[in-house]
PDB file of C-alpha atoms in Angstrom:
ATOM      1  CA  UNK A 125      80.922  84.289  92.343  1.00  0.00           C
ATOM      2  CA  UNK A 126      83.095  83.581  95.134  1.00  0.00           C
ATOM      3  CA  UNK A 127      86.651  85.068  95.687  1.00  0.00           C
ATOM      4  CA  UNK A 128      88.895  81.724  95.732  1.00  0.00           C
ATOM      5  CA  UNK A 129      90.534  81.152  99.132  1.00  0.00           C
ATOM      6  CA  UNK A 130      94.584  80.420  97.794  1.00  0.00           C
ATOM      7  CA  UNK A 131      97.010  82.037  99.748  1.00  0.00           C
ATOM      8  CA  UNK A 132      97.542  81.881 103.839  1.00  0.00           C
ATOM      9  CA  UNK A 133      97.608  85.749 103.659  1.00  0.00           C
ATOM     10  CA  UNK A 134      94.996  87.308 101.177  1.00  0.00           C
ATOM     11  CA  UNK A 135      93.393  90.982 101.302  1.00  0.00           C
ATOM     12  CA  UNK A 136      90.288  90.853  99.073  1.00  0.00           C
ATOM     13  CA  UNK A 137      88.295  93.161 100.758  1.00  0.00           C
ATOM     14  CA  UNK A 138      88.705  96.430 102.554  1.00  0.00           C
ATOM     15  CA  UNK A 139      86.425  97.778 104.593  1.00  0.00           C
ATOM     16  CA  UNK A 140      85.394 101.615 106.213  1.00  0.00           C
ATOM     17  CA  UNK A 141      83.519 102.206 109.081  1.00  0.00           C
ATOM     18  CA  UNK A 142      82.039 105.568 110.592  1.00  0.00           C
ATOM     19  CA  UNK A 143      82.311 105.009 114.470  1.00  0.00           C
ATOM     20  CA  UNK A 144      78.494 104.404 114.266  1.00  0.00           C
ATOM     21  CA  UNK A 145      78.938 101.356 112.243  1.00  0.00           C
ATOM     22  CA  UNK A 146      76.503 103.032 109.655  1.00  0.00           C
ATOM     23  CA  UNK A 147      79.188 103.355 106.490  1.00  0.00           C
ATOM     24  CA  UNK A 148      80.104 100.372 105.497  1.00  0.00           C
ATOM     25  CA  UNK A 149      82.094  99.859 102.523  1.00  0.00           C
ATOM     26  CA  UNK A 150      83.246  96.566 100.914  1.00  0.00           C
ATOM     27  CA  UNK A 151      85.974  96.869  97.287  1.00  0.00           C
ATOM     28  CA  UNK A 152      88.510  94.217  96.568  1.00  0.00           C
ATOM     29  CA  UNK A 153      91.096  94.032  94.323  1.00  0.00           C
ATOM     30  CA  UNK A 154      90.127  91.735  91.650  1.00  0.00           C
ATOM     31  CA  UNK A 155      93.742  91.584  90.049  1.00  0.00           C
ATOM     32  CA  UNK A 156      94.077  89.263  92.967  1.00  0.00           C
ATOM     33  CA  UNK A 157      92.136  85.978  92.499  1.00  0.00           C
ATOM     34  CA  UNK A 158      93.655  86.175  88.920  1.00  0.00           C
ATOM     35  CA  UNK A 159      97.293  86.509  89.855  1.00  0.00           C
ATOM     36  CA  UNK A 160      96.786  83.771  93.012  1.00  0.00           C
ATOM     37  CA  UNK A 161      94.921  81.645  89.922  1.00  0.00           C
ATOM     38  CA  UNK A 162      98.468  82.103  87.314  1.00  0.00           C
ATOM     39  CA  UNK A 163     100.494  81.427  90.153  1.00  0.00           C
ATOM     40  CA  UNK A 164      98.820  78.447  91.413  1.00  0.00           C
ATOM     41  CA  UNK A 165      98.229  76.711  88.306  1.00  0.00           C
ATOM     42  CA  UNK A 166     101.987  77.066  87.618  1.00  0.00           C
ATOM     43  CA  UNK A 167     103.923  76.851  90.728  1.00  0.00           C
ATOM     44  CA  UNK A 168     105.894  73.569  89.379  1.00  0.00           C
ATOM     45  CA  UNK A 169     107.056  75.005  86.542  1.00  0.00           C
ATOM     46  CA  UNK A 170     108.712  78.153  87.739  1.00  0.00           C
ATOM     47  CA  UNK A 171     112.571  77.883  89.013  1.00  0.00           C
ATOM     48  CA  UNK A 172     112.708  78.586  92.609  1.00  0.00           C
ATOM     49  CA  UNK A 173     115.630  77.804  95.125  1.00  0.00           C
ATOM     50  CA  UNK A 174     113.290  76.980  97.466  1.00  0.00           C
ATOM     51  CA  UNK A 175     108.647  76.379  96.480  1.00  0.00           C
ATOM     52  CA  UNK A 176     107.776  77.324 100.460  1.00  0.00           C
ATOM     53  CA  UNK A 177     104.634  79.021 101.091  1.00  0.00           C
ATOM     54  CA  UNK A 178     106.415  82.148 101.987  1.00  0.00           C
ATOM     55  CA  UNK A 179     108.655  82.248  98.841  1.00  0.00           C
ATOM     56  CA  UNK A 180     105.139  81.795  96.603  1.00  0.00           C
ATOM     57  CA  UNK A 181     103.546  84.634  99.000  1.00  0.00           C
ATOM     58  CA  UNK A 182     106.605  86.698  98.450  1.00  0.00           C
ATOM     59  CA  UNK A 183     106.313  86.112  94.498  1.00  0.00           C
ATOM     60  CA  UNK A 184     102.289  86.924  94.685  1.00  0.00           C
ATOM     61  CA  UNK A 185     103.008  90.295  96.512  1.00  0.00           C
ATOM     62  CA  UNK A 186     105.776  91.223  93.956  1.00  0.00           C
ATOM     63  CA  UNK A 187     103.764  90.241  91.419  1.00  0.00           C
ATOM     64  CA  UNK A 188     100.252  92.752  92.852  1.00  0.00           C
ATOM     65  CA  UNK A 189     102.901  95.630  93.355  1.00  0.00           C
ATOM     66  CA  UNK A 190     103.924  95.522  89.910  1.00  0.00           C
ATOM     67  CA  UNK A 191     100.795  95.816  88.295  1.00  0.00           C
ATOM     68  CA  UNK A 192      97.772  98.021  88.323  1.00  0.00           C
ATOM     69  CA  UNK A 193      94.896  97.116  90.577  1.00  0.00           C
ATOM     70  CA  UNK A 194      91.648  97.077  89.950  1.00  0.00           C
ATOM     71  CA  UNK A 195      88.965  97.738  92.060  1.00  0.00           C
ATOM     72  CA  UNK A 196      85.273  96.585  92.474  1.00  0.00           C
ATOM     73  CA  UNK A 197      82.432  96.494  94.378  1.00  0.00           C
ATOM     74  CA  UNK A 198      80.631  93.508  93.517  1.00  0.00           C
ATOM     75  CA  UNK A 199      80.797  89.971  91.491  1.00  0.00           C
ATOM     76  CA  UNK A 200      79.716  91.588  88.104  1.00  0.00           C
ATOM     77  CA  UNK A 201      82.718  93.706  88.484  1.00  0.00           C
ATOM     78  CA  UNK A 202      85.060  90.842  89.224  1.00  0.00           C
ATOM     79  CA  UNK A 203      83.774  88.796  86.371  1.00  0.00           C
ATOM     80  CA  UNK A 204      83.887  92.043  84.132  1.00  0.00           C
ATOM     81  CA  UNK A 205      87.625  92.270  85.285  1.00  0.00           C
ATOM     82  CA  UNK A 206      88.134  88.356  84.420  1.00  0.00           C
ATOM     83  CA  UNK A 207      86.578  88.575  81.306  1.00  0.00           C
ATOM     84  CA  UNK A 208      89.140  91.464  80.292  1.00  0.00           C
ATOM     85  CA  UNK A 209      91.577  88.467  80.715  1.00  0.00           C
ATOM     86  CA  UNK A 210      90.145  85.980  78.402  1.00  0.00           C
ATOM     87  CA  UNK A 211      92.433  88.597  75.750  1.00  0.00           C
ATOM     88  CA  UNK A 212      95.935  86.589  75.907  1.00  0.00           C
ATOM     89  CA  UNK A 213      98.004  89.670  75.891  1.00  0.00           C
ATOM     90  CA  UNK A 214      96.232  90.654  78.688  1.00  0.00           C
ATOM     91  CA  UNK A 215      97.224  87.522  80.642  1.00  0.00           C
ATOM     92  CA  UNK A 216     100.764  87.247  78.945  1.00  0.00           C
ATOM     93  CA  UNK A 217     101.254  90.970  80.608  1.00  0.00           C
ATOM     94  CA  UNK A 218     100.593  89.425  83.749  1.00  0.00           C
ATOM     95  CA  UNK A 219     102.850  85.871  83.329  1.00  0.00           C
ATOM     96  CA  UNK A 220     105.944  88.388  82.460  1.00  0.00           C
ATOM     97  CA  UNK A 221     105.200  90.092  86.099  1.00  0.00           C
ATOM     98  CA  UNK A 222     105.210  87.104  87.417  1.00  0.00           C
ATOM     99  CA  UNK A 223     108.035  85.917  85.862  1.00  0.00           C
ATOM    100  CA  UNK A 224     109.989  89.253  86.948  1.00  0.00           C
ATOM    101  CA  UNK A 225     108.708  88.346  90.540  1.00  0.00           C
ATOM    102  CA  UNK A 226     110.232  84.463  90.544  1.00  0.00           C
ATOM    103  CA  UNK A 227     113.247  86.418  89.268  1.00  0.00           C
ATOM    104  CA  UNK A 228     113.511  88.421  92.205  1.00  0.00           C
ATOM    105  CA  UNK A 229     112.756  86.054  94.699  1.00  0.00           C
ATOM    106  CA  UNK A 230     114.883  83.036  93.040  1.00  0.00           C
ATOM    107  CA  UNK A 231     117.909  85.758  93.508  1.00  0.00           C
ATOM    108  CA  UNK A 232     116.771  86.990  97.164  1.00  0.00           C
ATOM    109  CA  UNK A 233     114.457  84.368  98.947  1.00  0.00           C
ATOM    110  CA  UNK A 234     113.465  86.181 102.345  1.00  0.00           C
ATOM    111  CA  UNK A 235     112.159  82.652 104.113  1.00  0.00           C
ATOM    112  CA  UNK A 236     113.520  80.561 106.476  1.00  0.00           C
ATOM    113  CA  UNK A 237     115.141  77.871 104.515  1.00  0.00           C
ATOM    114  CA  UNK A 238     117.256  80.592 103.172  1.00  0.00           C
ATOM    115  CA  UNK A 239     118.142  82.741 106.480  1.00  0.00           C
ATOM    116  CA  UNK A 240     121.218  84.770 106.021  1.00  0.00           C
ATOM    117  CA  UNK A 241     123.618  84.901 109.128  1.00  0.00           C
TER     118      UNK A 241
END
């Protein structure tokens, strides 16, 4: 399974090294694909001030900080993780984070059609 390319900015894997280069160690967060999936899917419906790429980056961010992460190693963990989703209060938890996000940023947007002086 591949780990969809959405966002400008994404952070799906993190990787250690020894200074050998033997350790070499891959997790991602696989909260991630799902959240960049909600948001994407319903970007035109949300009220935002302003739909820029950093105002939906802003609202994706939010959205990861406000929710528990979960970590795996390989595909079978990611589509364990996505299959956990299929519940709909599972995926209504994460809609009302990322409706608290829009909230935030619809208040506060940080990019540059909104620069304060």
């Amino acid at each position: 399974m591949s780990r969809p390319k959405v966002f400008p900015i994404y952070v799906y894997c993190m990787m250690m090294k020894k200074e050998n280069g033997e350790v070499h160690m891959k997790v991602f967060n696989a909260m991630e694909p799902l959240v960049a999936e909600a948001i994407n899917d319903n970007w035109s419906e949300f009220n935002l001030p302003c739909k820029c790429e950093q105002c939906k980056n802003d609202v994706f961010a939010l959205t990861l900080n406000n929710i528990p992460p979960r970590y795996v190693s390989k595909d079978s963990g990611m589509a364990y993780v996505r299959a956990q989703y299929f519940n709909k209060q599972m995926m209504a938890n994460i809609y009302v984070k990322i409706a608290e996000a829009v909230n935030i940023v619809a208040k506060n947007p940080q990019c540059a059609n909104f620069q304060r002086s």
